[in-house]
XYZ file of N, CA and C in Angstrom:
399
model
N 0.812 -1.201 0.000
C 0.000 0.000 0.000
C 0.855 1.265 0.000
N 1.987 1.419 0.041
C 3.099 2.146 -0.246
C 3.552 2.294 -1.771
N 3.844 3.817 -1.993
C 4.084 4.103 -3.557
C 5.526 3.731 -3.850
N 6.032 4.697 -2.601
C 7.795 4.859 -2.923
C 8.211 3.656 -1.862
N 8.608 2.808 -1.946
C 9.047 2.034 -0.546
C 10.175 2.810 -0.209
N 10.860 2.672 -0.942
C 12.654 3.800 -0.457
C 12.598 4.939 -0.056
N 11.602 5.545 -0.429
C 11.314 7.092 0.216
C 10.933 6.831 1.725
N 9.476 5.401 1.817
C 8.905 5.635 2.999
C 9.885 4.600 4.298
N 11.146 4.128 3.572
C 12.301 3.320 4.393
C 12.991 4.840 4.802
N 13.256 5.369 4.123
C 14.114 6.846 4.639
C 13.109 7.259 5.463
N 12.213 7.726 5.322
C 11.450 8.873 6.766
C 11.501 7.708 7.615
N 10.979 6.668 7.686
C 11.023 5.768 8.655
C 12.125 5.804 9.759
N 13.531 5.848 8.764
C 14.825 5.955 9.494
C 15.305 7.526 10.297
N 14.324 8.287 9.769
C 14.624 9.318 9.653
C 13.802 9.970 11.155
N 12.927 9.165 11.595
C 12.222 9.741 12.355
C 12.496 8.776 13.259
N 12.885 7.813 13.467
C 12.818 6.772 14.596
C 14.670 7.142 15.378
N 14.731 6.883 16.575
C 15.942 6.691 17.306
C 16.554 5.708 17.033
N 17.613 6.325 16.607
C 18.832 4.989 16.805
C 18.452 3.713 17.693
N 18.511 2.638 17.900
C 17.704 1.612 18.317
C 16.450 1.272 18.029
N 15.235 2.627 17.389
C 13.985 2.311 17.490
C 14.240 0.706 16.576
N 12.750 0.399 16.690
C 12.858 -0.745 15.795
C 11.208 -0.343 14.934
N 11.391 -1.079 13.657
C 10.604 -0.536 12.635
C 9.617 -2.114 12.344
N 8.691 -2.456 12.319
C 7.694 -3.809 11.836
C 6.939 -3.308 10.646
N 7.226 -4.844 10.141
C 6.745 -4.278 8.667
C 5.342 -5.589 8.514
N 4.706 -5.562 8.377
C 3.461 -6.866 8.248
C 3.351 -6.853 6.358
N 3.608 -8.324 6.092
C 3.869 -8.460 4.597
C 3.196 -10.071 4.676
N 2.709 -10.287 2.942
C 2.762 -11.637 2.505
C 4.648 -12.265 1.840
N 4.762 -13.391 2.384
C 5.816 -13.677 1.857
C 5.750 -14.074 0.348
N 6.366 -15.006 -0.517
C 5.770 -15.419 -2.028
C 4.953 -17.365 -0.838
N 5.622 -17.184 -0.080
C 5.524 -18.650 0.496
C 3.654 -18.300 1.197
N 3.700 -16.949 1.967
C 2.425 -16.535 2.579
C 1.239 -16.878 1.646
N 1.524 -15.863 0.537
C 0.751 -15.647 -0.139
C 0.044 -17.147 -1.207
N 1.028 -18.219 -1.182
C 0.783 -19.458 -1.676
C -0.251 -20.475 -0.605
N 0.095 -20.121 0.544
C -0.669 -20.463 1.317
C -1.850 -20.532 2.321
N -2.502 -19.680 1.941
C -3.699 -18.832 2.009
C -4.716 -19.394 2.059
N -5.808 -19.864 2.790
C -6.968 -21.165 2.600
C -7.827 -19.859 3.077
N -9.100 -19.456 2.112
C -9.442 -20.099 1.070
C -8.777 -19.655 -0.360
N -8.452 -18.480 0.297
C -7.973 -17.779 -0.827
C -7.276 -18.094 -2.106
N -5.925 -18.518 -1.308
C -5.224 -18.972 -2.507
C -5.697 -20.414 -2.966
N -6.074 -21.133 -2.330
C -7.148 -22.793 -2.394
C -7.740 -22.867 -3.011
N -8.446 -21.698 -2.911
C -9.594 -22.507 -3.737
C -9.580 -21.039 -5.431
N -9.014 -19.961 -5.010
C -8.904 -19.307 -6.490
C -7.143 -19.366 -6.480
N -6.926 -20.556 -7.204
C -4.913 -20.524 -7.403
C -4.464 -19.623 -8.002
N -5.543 -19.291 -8.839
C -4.800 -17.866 -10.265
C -4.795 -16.659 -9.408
N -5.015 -16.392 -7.869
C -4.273 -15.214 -7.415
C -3.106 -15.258 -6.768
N -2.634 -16.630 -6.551
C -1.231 -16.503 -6.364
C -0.067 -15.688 -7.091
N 0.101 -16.006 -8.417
C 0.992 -15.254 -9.363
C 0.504 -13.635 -9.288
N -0.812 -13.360 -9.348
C -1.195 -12.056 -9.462
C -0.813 -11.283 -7.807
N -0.265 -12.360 -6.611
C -0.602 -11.412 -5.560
C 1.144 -10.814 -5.851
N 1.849 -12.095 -6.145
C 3.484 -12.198 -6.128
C 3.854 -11.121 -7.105
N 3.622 -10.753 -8.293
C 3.443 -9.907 -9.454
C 3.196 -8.246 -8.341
N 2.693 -8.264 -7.159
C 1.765 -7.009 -6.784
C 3.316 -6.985 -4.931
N 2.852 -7.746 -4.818
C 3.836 -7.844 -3.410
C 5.766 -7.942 -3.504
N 6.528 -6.780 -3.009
C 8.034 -7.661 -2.893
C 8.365 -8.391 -2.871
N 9.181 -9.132 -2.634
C 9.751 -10.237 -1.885
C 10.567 -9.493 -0.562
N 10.730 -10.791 0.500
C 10.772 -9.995 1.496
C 12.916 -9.440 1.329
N 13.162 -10.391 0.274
C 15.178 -10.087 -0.093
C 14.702 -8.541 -0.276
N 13.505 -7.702 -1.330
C 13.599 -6.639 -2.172
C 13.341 -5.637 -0.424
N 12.957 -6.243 0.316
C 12.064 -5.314 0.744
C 13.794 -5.119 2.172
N 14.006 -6.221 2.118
C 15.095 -5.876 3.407
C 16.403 -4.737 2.867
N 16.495 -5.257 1.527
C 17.909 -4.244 0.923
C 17.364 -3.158 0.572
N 16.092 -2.822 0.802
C 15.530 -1.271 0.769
C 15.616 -0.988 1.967
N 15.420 -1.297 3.379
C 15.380 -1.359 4.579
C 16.687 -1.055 4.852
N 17.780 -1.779 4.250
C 19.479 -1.795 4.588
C 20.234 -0.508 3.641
N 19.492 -0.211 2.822
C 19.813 1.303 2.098
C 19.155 2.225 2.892
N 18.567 1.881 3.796
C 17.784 3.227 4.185
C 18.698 3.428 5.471
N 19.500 2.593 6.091
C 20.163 2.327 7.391
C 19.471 1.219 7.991
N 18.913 0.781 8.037
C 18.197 -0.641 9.111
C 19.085 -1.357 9.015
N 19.318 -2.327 10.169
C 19.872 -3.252 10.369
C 19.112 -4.479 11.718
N 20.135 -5.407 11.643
C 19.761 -6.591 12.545
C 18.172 -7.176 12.496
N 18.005 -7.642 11.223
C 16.295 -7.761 10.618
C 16.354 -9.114 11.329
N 14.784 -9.635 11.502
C 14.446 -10.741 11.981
C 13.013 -11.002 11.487
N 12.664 -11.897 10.739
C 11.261 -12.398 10.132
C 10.587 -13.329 11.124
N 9.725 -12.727 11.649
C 8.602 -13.632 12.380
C 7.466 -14.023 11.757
N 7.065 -15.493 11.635
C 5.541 -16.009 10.710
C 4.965 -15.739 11.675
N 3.857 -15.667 10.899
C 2.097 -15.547 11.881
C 1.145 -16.849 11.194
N 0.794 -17.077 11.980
C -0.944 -17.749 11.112
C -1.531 -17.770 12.050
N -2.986 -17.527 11.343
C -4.150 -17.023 12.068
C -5.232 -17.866 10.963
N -5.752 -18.961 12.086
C -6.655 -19.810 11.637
C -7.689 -19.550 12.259
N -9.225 -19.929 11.580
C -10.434 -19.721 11.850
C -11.358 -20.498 10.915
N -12.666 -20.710 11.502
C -13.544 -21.635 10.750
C -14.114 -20.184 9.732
N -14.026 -20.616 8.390
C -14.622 -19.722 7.521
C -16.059 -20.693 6.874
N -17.286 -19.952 7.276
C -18.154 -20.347 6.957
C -19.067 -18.942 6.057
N -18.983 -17.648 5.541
C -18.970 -17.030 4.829
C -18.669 -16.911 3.787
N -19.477 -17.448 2.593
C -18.592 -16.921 1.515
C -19.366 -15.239 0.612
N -19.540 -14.170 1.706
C -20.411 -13.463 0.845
C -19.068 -12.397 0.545
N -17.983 -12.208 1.345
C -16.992 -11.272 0.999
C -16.207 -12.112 -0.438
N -16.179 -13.130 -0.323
C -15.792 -13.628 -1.589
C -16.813 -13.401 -3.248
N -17.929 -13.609 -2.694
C -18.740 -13.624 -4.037
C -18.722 -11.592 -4.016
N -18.754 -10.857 -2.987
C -18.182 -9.540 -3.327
C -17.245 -9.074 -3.818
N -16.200 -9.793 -4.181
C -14.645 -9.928 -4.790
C -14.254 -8.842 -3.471
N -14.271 -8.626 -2.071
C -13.727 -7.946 -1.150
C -12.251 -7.999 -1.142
N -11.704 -8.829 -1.917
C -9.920 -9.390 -1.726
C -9.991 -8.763 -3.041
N -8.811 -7.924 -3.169
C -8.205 -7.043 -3.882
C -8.189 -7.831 -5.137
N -7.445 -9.263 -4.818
C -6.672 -10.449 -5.891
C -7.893 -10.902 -6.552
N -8.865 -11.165 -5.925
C -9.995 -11.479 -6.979
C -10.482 -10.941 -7.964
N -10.218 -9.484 -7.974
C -10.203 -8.417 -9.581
C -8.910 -8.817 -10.581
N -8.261 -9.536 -10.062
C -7.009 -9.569 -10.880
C -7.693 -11.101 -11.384
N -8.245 -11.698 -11.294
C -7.787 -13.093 -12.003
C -9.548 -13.132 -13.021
N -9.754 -13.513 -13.921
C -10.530 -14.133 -15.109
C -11.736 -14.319 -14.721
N -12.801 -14.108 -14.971
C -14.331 -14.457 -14.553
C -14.064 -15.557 -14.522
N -13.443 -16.667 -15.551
C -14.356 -18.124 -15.718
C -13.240 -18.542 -13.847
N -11.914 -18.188 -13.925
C -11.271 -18.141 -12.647
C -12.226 -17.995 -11.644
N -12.811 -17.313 -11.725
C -13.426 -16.730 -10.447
C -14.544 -17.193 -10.170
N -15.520 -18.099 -10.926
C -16.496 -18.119 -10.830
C -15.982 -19.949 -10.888
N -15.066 -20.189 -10.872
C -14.567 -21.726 -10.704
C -14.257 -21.828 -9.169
N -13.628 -20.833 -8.606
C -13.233 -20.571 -7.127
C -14.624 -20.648 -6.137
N -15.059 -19.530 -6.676
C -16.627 -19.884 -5.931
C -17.054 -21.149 -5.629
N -17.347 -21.853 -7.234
C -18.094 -23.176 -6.844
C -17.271 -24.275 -6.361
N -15.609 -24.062 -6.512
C -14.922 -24.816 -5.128
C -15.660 -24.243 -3.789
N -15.651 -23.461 -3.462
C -16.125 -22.926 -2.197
C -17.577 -23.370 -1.545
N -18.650 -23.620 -2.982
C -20.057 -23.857 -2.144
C -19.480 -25.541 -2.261
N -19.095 -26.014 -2.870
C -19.161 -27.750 -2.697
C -17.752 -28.222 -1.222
N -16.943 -27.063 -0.902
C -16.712 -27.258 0.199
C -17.513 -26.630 1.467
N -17.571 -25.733 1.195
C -18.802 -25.401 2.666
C -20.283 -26.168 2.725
N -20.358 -26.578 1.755
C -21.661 -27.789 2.057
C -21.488 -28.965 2.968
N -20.197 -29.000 3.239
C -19.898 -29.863 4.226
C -19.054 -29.516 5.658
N -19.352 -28.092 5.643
C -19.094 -27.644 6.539
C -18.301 -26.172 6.470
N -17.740 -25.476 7.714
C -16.885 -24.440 7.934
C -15.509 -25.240 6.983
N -15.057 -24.084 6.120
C -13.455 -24.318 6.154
C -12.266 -24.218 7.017
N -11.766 -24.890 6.836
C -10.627 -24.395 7.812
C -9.753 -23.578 7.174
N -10.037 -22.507 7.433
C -9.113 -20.932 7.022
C -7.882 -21.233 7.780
N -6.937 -20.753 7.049
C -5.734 -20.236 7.072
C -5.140 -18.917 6.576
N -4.593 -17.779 7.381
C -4.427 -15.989 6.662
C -2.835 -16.544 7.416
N -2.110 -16.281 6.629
C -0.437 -16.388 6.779
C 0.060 -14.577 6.467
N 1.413 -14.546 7.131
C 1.910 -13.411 7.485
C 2.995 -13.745 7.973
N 4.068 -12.616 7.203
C 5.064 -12.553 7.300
C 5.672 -10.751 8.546
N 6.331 -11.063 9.667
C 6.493 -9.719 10.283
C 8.212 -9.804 10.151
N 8.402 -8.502 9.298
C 9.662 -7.869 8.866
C 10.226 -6.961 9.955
N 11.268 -7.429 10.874
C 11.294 -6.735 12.088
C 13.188 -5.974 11.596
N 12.897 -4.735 11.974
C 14.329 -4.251 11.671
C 14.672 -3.141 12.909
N 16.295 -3.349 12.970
C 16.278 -2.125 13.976
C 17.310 -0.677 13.230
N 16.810 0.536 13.533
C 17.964 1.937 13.387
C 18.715 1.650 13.874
């Protein structure tokens, strides 16, 4: 959601104390592959999220040009029963404008022939980009 990353790595550095430390919340290419329902059940937004997101190498040597140092990547996952699919049939996920009607409308009907048998088991993965001034 950032235009300039290198611009907004400089004020970052620029405003924090020597020691502050800076968190960055990102999909990895690994996050973003692993995504239930998301990436599960519509696959064609994988390439489109990776195409849209850094990698976290691009994002640290912008971080290490800006001055950051001593980085440390912490995963997250955050599981939950997903029994909704109305933010999906809203295309509410950014990635779902990026991929093909017949895509999209194939994802869906993965989705009602799995929730007919219940909640999914969601999976939202996250990558935390931890750096210090």
């Amino acid at each position: 959601h950032i235009v300039d990353r290198t611009i907004a790595a400089k004020e970052a550095a620029r405003v924090l104390q020597p020691g502050g430390v800076l968190a960055i919340a990102t999909d990895s290419e690994d996050d973003l592959a692993r995504r239930i329902p998301l990436s599960s059940h519509f696959p064609e937004t994988v390439e489109a999220e990776r195409r849209r997101y850094p990698t976290i190498g691009t994002i640290r040597a912008e971080l290490a040009g800006a001055g950051f140092r001593e980085f440390e990547e912490r995963h997250v996952l955050f599981t939950y029963p997903m029994s909704n699919i109305r933010p999906y049939r809203d295309k509410a996920f950014s990635s779902l404008h990026l991929i093909s009607d017949s895509a999209f409308v194939n994802g869906l009907e993965r989705m009602e022939r799995d929730l007919a048998a219940g909640p999914i088991a969601a999976e939202s993965h996250y990558t935390l980009l931890v750096a210090l001034r």
